[in-house]
Short mmCIF file of C-alpha atoms in Angstrom, two decimals:
data_model
loop_
_atom_site.label_atom_id
_atom_site.label_comp_id
_atom_site.label_asym_id
_atom_site.label_seq_id
_atom_site.Cartn_x
_atom_site.Cartn_y
_atom_site.Cartn_z
CA MET P 1 12.00 -13.20 -73.12
CA LYS P 2 14.95 -10.84 -73.42
CA GLN P 3 13.07 -8.48 -75.67
CA TYR P 4 10.69 -7.65 -72.80
CA ALA P 5 13.38 -6.49 -70.35
CA PRO P 6 13.28 -2.81 -71.42
CA LEU P 7 9.49 -2.71 -70.89
CA ALA P 8 9.86 -4.11 -67.38
CA LEU P 9 12.44 -1.44 -66.54
CA TYR P 10 10.13 1.25 -67.88
CA LEU P 11 7.22 0.13 -65.72
CA VAL P 12 9.23 -0.16 -62.53
CA PHE P 13 10.86 3.26 -62.85
CA SER P 14 7.65 5.02 -63.87
CA ASN P 15 6.10 3.95 -60.55
CA THR P 16 8.86 5.48 -58.42
CA VAL P 17 7.42 7.72 -55.66
CA PHE P 18 9.41 10.48 -53.97
CA ALA P 19 8.41 10.57 -50.30
CA ALA P 20 10.71 13.53 -49.62
CA PRO P 21 12.01 16.50 -51.64
CA LEU P 22 15.04 15.88 -53.82
CA ARG P 23 18.36 16.96 -52.31
CA LEU P 24 19.70 19.37 -54.91
CA HIS P 25 21.97 21.72 -52.95
CA ASN P 26 24.98 22.76 -55.07
CA ARG P 27 24.18 20.13 -57.69
CA LEU P 28 24.38 20.31 -61.46
CA VAL P 29 21.21 19.04 -63.13
CA PHE P 30 21.37 17.51 -66.60
CA THR P 31 19.42 15.18 -68.85
CA ARG P 32 20.08 12.14 -70.96
CA GLY P 33 17.63 10.81 -73.51
CA GLU P 34 17.44 7.03 -73.20
CA LYS P 35 16.19 5.23 -76.30
CA LEU P 36 14.80 2.23 -74.42
CA LEU P 37 12.52 4.46 -72.36
CA HIS P 38 11.71 7.01 -75.10
CA SER P 39 11.93 9.73 -72.47
CA GLU P 40 14.36 12.15 -70.84
CA MET P 41 16.10 10.92 -67.73
CA VAL P 42 17.15 13.61 -65.25
CA TRP P 43 20.48 13.29 -63.45
CA THR P 44 22.47 15.29 -60.92
CA MET P 45 26.21 15.49 -60.20
CA ASN P 46 28.64 17.53 -58.14
CA ALA P 47 30.93 20.26 -59.44
CA GLU P 48 33.66 17.72 -60.24
CA GLY P 49 31.36 15.54 -62.33
CA GLY P 50 31.18 12.88 -59.61
CA GLU P 51 28.35 11.39 -57.56
CA GLN P 52 26.16 11.13 -60.65
CA LYS P 53 22.66 10.03 -59.74
CA ARG P 54 19.51 9.49 -61.77
CA VAL P 55 16.73 11.28 -59.88
CA TRP P 56 13.68 11.55 -62.15
CA ARG P 57 12.16 10.64 -65.49
CA VAL P 58 9.81 12.95 -67.38
CA PRO P 59 6.53 11.00 -67.62
CA SER P 60 5.78 9.72 -71.10
CA GLY P 61 3.83 12.26 -73.14
CA TYR P 62 4.91 15.30 -71.12
CA GLY P 63 7.77 16.49 -73.30
CA GLN P 64 11.20 17.68 -72.20
CA PHE P 65 12.52 18.44 -68.73
CA GLY P 66 12.38 22.13 -67.81
CA GLY P 67 13.94 22.27 -64.36
CA PHE P 68 13.47 21.65 -60.65
CA SER P 69 12.37 24.13 -58.03
CA SER P 70 15.23 24.91 -55.65
CA ASP P 71 13.47 23.09 -52.79
CA GLY P 72 13.34 19.88 -54.82
CA LYS P 73 9.57 19.52 -54.50
CA SER P 74 8.48 20.40 -58.05
CA ALA P 75 9.59 20.03 -61.66
CA LEU P 76 8.64 21.59 -64.98
CA SER P 77 8.30 19.90 -68.36
CA PHE P 78 7.34 21.35 -71.73
CA ASN P 79 6.75 20.82 -75.43
CA PRO P 80 6.08 23.35 -78.22
CA TYR P 81 2.47 23.83 -77.06
CA ASN P 82 2.39 23.22 -73.29
CA ILE P 83 4.09 23.69 -69.92
CA TYR P 84 3.41 21.23 -67.09
CA LEU P 85 4.10 21.49 -63.35
CA HIS P 86 4.88 18.19 -61.60
CA ASP P 87 4.52 17.76 -57.84
CA LEU P 88 7.27 15.23 -57.12
CA GLN P 89 5.75 14.15 -53.81
CA THR P 90 2.11 13.64 -54.79
CA LYS P 91 2.71 13.06 -58.53
CA ARG P 92 -0.01 15.60 -59.31
CA ILE P 93 0.50 17.23 -62.72
CA GLN P 94 -0.85 20.72 -63.44
CA HIS P 95 -1.30 22.10 -66.95
CA VAL P 96 0.32 25.54 -66.59
CA LEU P 97 0.29 26.92 -70.14
CA VAL P 98 -1.45 26.10 -73.41
CA TRP P 99 0.24 27.99 -76.22
CA SER P 100 -0.59 28.42 -79.89
CA GLY P 101 1.31 31.19 -81.59
CA GLY P 102 0.53 30.80 -85.27
CA TRP P 103 1.91 28.64 -88.05
CA SER P 104 4.62 26.92 -86.01
CA PRO P 105 4.45 27.82 -82.30
CA TYR P 106 7.14 26.98 -79.77
CA ILE P 107 7.95 27.26 -76.07
CA SER P 108 11.51 27.47 -74.76
CA ARG P 109 12.67 25.81 -71.53
CA PRO P 110 10.65 27.34 -68.63
CA LEU P 111 12.50 28.56 -65.53
CA PHE P 112 11.39 28.57 -61.89
CA SER P 113 12.04 31.76 -59.95
CA PRO P 114 14.45 31.32 -57.01
CA ASP P 115 11.51 31.10 -54.58
CA GLY P 116 9.64 28.65 -56.83
CA GLN P 117 6.53 30.86 -57.05
CA GLN P 118 6.91 32.15 -60.62
CA ILE P 119 7.95 30.86 -64.04
CA LEU P 120 9.68 32.63 -66.92
CA CYS P 121 9.46 31.29 -70.45
CA GLU P 122 10.01 32.35 -74.04
CA VAL P 123 7.17 31.69 -76.45
CA GLY P 124 6.87 32.49 -80.12
CA ASN P 125 6.27 31.35 -83.64
CA PHE P 126 8.57 30.09 -86.38
CA ASN P 127 7.48 31.56 -89.68
CA GLN P 128 9.56 32.43 -92.70
CA ASN P 129 8.26 36.00 -92.83
CA THR P 130 6.53 36.87 -89.55
CA SER P 131 8.42 35.09 -86.77
CA TYR P 132 8.33 36.57 -83.29
CA SER P 133 9.26 35.79 -79.70
CA GLU P 134 8.20 37.20 -76.34
CA VAL P 135 8.83 36.51 -72.67
CA LEU P 136 6.00 35.53 -70.30
CA ARG P 137 5.95 35.62 -66.51
CA LEU P 138 3.57 33.05 -65.01
CA GLN P 139 2.40 32.48 -61.44
CA VAL P 140 2.76 28.98 -60.01
CA GLY P 141 -0.66 27.60 -59.13
CA LYS P 142 -2.44 29.30 -62.03
CA SER P 143 -3.23 28.01 -65.50
CA TYR P 144 -2.95 30.03 -68.71
CA SER P 145 -4.31 29.40 -72.18
CA VAL P 146 -4.37 31.38 -75.40
CA LEU P 147 -7.69 29.67 -76.07
CA ASN P 148 -9.33 31.55 -73.18
CA GLY P 149 -7.29 34.75 -73.29
CA LEU P 150 -3.72 34.35 -72.11
CA ASN P 151 -3.81 36.66 -69.03
CA ALA P 152 -0.08 36.13 -68.49
CA GLN P 153 2.26 39.06 -67.95
CA LYS P 154 4.16 39.76 -71.14
CA LEU P 155 7.41 41.54 -70.41
CA LEU P 156 7.28 44.69 -72.53
CA PRO P 157 10.33 46.62 -71.35
CA VAL P 158 10.16 50.32 -70.60
CA GLY P 159 13.38 52.31 -70.41
CA GLU P 160 15.99 53.13 -73.02
CA SER P 161 15.32 52.82 -76.74
CA VAL P 162 14.28 49.18 -76.76
CA PRO P 163 14.10 46.62 -79.60
CA PRO P 164 10.76 45.70 -81.21
CA LYS P 165 8.34 44.31 -78.66
CA ASN P 166 8.00 41.06 -80.59
CA LEU P 167 11.68 40.12 -80.26
CA TRP P 168 12.47 39.30 -76.61
CA SER P 169 13.94 35.92 -75.79
CA GLU P 170 16.07 33.67 -73.53
CA PRO P 171 15.15 35.04 -70.07
CA CYS P 172 17.02 34.21 -66.87
CA TRP P 173 16.34 35.13 -63.22
CA SER P 174 18.72 36.93 -60.89
CA ALA P 175 19.61 35.02 -57.72
CA ASP P 176 17.30 37.21 -55.60
CA GLY P 177 14.43 37.02 -58.10
CA LYS P 178 14.20 40.82 -58.42
CA ARG P 179 15.78 41.25 -61.86
CA ILE P 180 15.93 39.27 -65.07
CA VAL P 181 18.36 39.23 -67.95
CA VAL P 182 17.05 38.72 -71.49
CA VAL P 183 18.11 38.87 -75.11
CA GLY P 184 16.73 41.89 -76.93
CA GLY P 185 16.40 40.49 -80.41
CA PRO P 186 15.82 37.03 -81.86
CA SER P 187 17.06 33.94 -80.06
CA TYR P 188 19.45 31.63 -81.90
CA SER P 189 16.59 29.25 -82.70
CA LEU P 190 14.59 32.07 -84.26
CA ILE P 191 17.57 33.33 -86.29
CA ARG P 192 18.08 29.84 -87.70
CA SER P 193 14.43 29.36 -88.61
CA ALA P 194 13.42 32.70 -90.11
CA SER P 195 15.12 34.49 -92.97
CA ASN P 196 13.57 37.81 -91.96
CA GLN P 197 15.58 37.73 -88.70
CA ALA P 198 18.93 36.88 -90.31
CA ASN P 199 20.27 40.44 -90.11
CA ALA P 200 18.79 41.28 -86.72
CA GLN P 201 21.12 41.97 -83.81
CA ALA P 202 20.76 40.18 -80.50
CA GLU P 203 21.94 42.15 -77.47
CA ILE P 204 21.69 41.51 -73.73
CA TRP P 205 19.42 43.56 -71.50
CA THR P 206 18.51 43.58 -67.81
CA MET P 207 15.21 44.74 -66.31
CA ASN P 208 12.90 44.40 -63.35
CA THR P 209 10.55 41.44 -63.37
CA ASP P 210 7.70 43.68 -64.55
CA GLY P 211 9.73 45.00 -67.50
CA THR P 212 10.57 48.39 -65.97
CA ALA P 213 14.07 49.89 -65.65
CA ALA P 214 15.27 48.13 -68.81
CA ARG P 215 18.95 48.67 -69.57
CA GLN P 216 21.02 47.49 -72.53
CA ILE P 217 24.26 45.73 -71.51
CA THR P 218 26.01 44.69 -74.75
CA ARG P 219 26.38 46.79 -77.90
CA ASN P 220 28.09 45.19 -80.89
CA PRO P 221 27.34 43.60 -84.30
CA ALA P 222 27.58 40.06 -82.91
CA TRP P 223 24.75 37.88 -81.62
CA ASP P 224 24.97 37.82 -77.82
CA LEU P 225 22.84 34.93 -76.58
CA GLN P 226 21.94 32.70 -73.61
CA PRO P 227 22.79 35.17 -70.82
CA THR P 228 23.02 34.13 -67.18
CA LEU P 229 23.56 36.33 -64.10
CA SER P 230 26.20 35.71 -61.45
CA PRO P 231 24.89 35.14 -57.90
CA ASN P 232 25.83 38.70 -56.86
CA GLY P 233 24.28 40.15 -60.03
CA LYS P 234 27.47 41.97 -61.06
CA GLN P 235 28.49 39.75 -63.98
CA ILE P 236 26.67 38.23 -66.93
CA ALA P 237 28.01 35.22 -68.81
CA PHE P 238 26.80 34.69 -72.36
CA VAL P 239 27.51 33.07 -75.72
CA ARG P 240 28.75 35.31 -78.53
CA ARG P 241 28.39 34.39 -82.19
CA VAL P 242 30.18 36.56 -84.72
CA ALA P 243 28.71 36.54 -88.23
CA ILE P 244 30.01 38.06 -91.45
CA ASP P 245 27.81 36.03 -93.79
CA GLN P 246 24.23 35.52 -92.60
CA SER P 247 23.59 32.65 -95.04
CA ASP P 248 25.30 30.03 -92.87
CA VAL P 249 24.10 30.75 -89.34
CA ASP P 250 24.59 27.15 -88.19
CA GLU P 251 28.22 27.11 -89.27
CA TYR P 252 29.57 29.77 -86.94
CA ALA P 253 31.66 28.88 -83.96
CA SER P 254 30.71 30.43 -80.65
CA ASN P 255 32.61 31.49 -77.55
CA LEU P 256 31.91 32.16 -73.89
CA TRP P 257 32.19 35.72 -72.64
CA ILE P 258 31.63 37.53 -69.35
CA ILE P 259 30.64 41.18 -69.03
CA ASP P 260 30.57 43.41 -65.96
CA SER P 261 26.96 44.58 -65.80
CA THR P 262 27.91 47.91 -64.21
CA ASN P 263 30.84 49.17 -66.30
CA GLY P 264 30.58 47.03 -69.45
CA THR P 265 34.06 45.48 -69.21
CA GLU P 266 34.14 42.26 -71.25
CA LYS P 267 36.33 39.16 -70.92
CA GLN P 268 36.52 36.29 -73.41
CA LEU P 269 36.79 32.82 -71.82
CA THR P 270 37.02 30.44 -74.79
CA PHE P 271 38.89 31.07 -78.03
CA PHE P 272 37.47 28.98 -80.85
CA PRO P 273 37.52 30.27 -84.46
CA GLU P 274 34.76 32.80 -85.00
CA THR P 275 33.74 32.28 -88.63
CA TYR P 276 32.82 29.42 -90.91
CA TYR P 277 35.77 30.18 -93.19
CA GLU P 278 38.28 30.11 -90.34
CA MET P 279 36.86 26.81 -89.09
CA LEU P 280 37.14 25.34 -92.59
CA ALA P 281 40.73 26.49 -92.93
CA LYS P 282 41.69 24.90 -89.60
CA ASN P 283 39.40 21.85 -89.98
CA ILE P 284 37.67 22.64 -86.70
CA TYR P 285 34.11 22.22 -85.47
CA ALA P 286 33.39 24.10 -82.23
CA GLN P 287 30.24 25.20 -80.42
CA VAL P 288 29.54 26.28 -76.83
CA SER P 289 26.17 26.91 -75.20
CA THR P 290 24.12 27.08 -71.98
CA PRO P 291 26.49 28.82 -69.53
CA LEU P 292 25.51 28.60 -65.85
CA PHE P 293 27.24 30.21 -62.85
CA SER P 294 28.24 28.10 -59.86
CA PRO P 295 26.54 29.06 -56.57
CA ASN P 296 29.72 30.87 -55.41
CA GLY P 297 30.16 32.65 -58.76
CA ALA P 298 33.72 31.36 -59.26
CA MET P 299 33.00 28.92 -62.10
CA LEU P 300 30.79 28.38 -65.11
CA ALA P 301 29.32 25.13 -66.36
CA PHE P 302 28.49 24.96 -70.06
CA GLU P 303 27.96 22.62 -72.99
CA GLN P 304 30.69 22.19 -75.59
CA ALA P 305 30.96 20.31 -78.88
CA THR P 306 34.35 20.10 -80.60
CA GLY P 307 36.02 18.01 -83.27
CA GLN P 308 37.22 17.95 -86.86
CA ARG P 309 34.97 18.79 -89.78
CA TRP P 310 36.36 16.04 -92.01
CA GLY P 311 38.90 13.22 -92.08
CA LYS P 312 39.35 10.06 -90.04
CA GLU P 313 38.87 11.90 -86.74
CA GLN P 314 35.61 13.56 -87.77
CA LYS P 315 33.73 12.46 -84.64
CA ILE P 316 32.35 15.36 -82.57
CA LEU P 317 32.91 15.20 -78.80
CA ARG P 318 29.95 16.68 -76.93
CA GLY P 319 29.58 17.14 -73.22
CA ILE P 320 29.22 19.29 -70.12
CA TYR P 321 32.30 21.27 -69.12
CA ARG P 322 33.41 23.58 -66.33
CA ILE P 323 35.66 26.64 -66.52
CA GLY P 324 36.81 29.28 -64.03
CA ILE P 325 35.58 32.81 -64.62
CA ASN P 326 39.25 33.70 -65.13
CA GLY P 327 39.18 31.51 -68.25
CA LYS P 328 41.38 28.80 -66.75
CA THR P 329 41.01 25.19 -65.53
CA THR P 330 38.59 23.86 -68.14
CA LYS P 331 37.39 20.35 -67.27
CA ARG P 332 34.98 17.92 -68.91
CA LEU P 333 32.39 16.71 -66.39
CA SER P 334 29.97 14.44 -68.24
CA ASP P 335 27.93 13.76 -71.33
CA GLY P 336 24.32 14.95 -71.44
CA ASP P 337 22.44 18.25 -71.74
CA LEU P 338 22.96 20.86 -69.02
CA VAL P 339 19.85 22.36 -67.38
CA GLN P 340 20.60 23.89 -63.95
CA TRP P 341 23.21 24.57 -61.28
CA ILE P 342 21.14 24.75 -58.11
CA PRO P 343 22.50 26.77 -55.13
#
């Protein structure tokens, strides 16, 4: 009988009903994939890594967790072809987007706007020679499909000399929902998957939600990725990857940086080796990703993976960490994959 215990757990949890919105104020939201359930479990915790609580499971067949609305009433999930909107109180599921972008289409993690009425997402196609990515803005309550004409707003920035229109990626909302920050150039996933993007630069831009008033923020040979805006909109945290040999994109270490969006002053927060050769020489593996500002703007949460590349201590330690925007007081909070820090 023991072999049936996991199935019983699956059935009980899948029937959980939320009679009230989730309480998500000032909570970090993260996921853990649980093999017994073959699905992503969604957890929350406080800024110290405590009070961890499992709050939701993505229904089987509906892909990965995208995020909660700030009022705790709705959730998004996605896979390479679809975005779904889940009403957590009624359990109604709406098919928001059907995407098919060519040989190997994909959708990145969708993001609710602060008021929960709009969704930003990156869509594109992995192809060795013709890969592309673009940012869509969708209205909650509507459904979009490339099969019937997409009718979604594609953000085609107007302003300074902008990158090619088919290379916009990794969008993020401002706290007031009036501006977005994006990567002008290929996302890290696209760089890894397409040789024709290997030499492309990835810089950070800000713009209005309709693509107007676009302004370039970073200007350097590195790949500046995964930007996120501070609550007051004055700072942008991001991941910088420095590359001198494009043939080993996966092997480069990455570091957290912050830039003042008004005067361009930059500050480095983590100091891992920047190239594959330096990591080899020091026997170090190091990656950071997914920075998120705390609601008061004083801290960043992020994912980190560190360890040795060979030897007896080769195991890589992965987890969710927190650091002050002054670059001090780094603390490991939990295992799992970071998704949101909800105000």
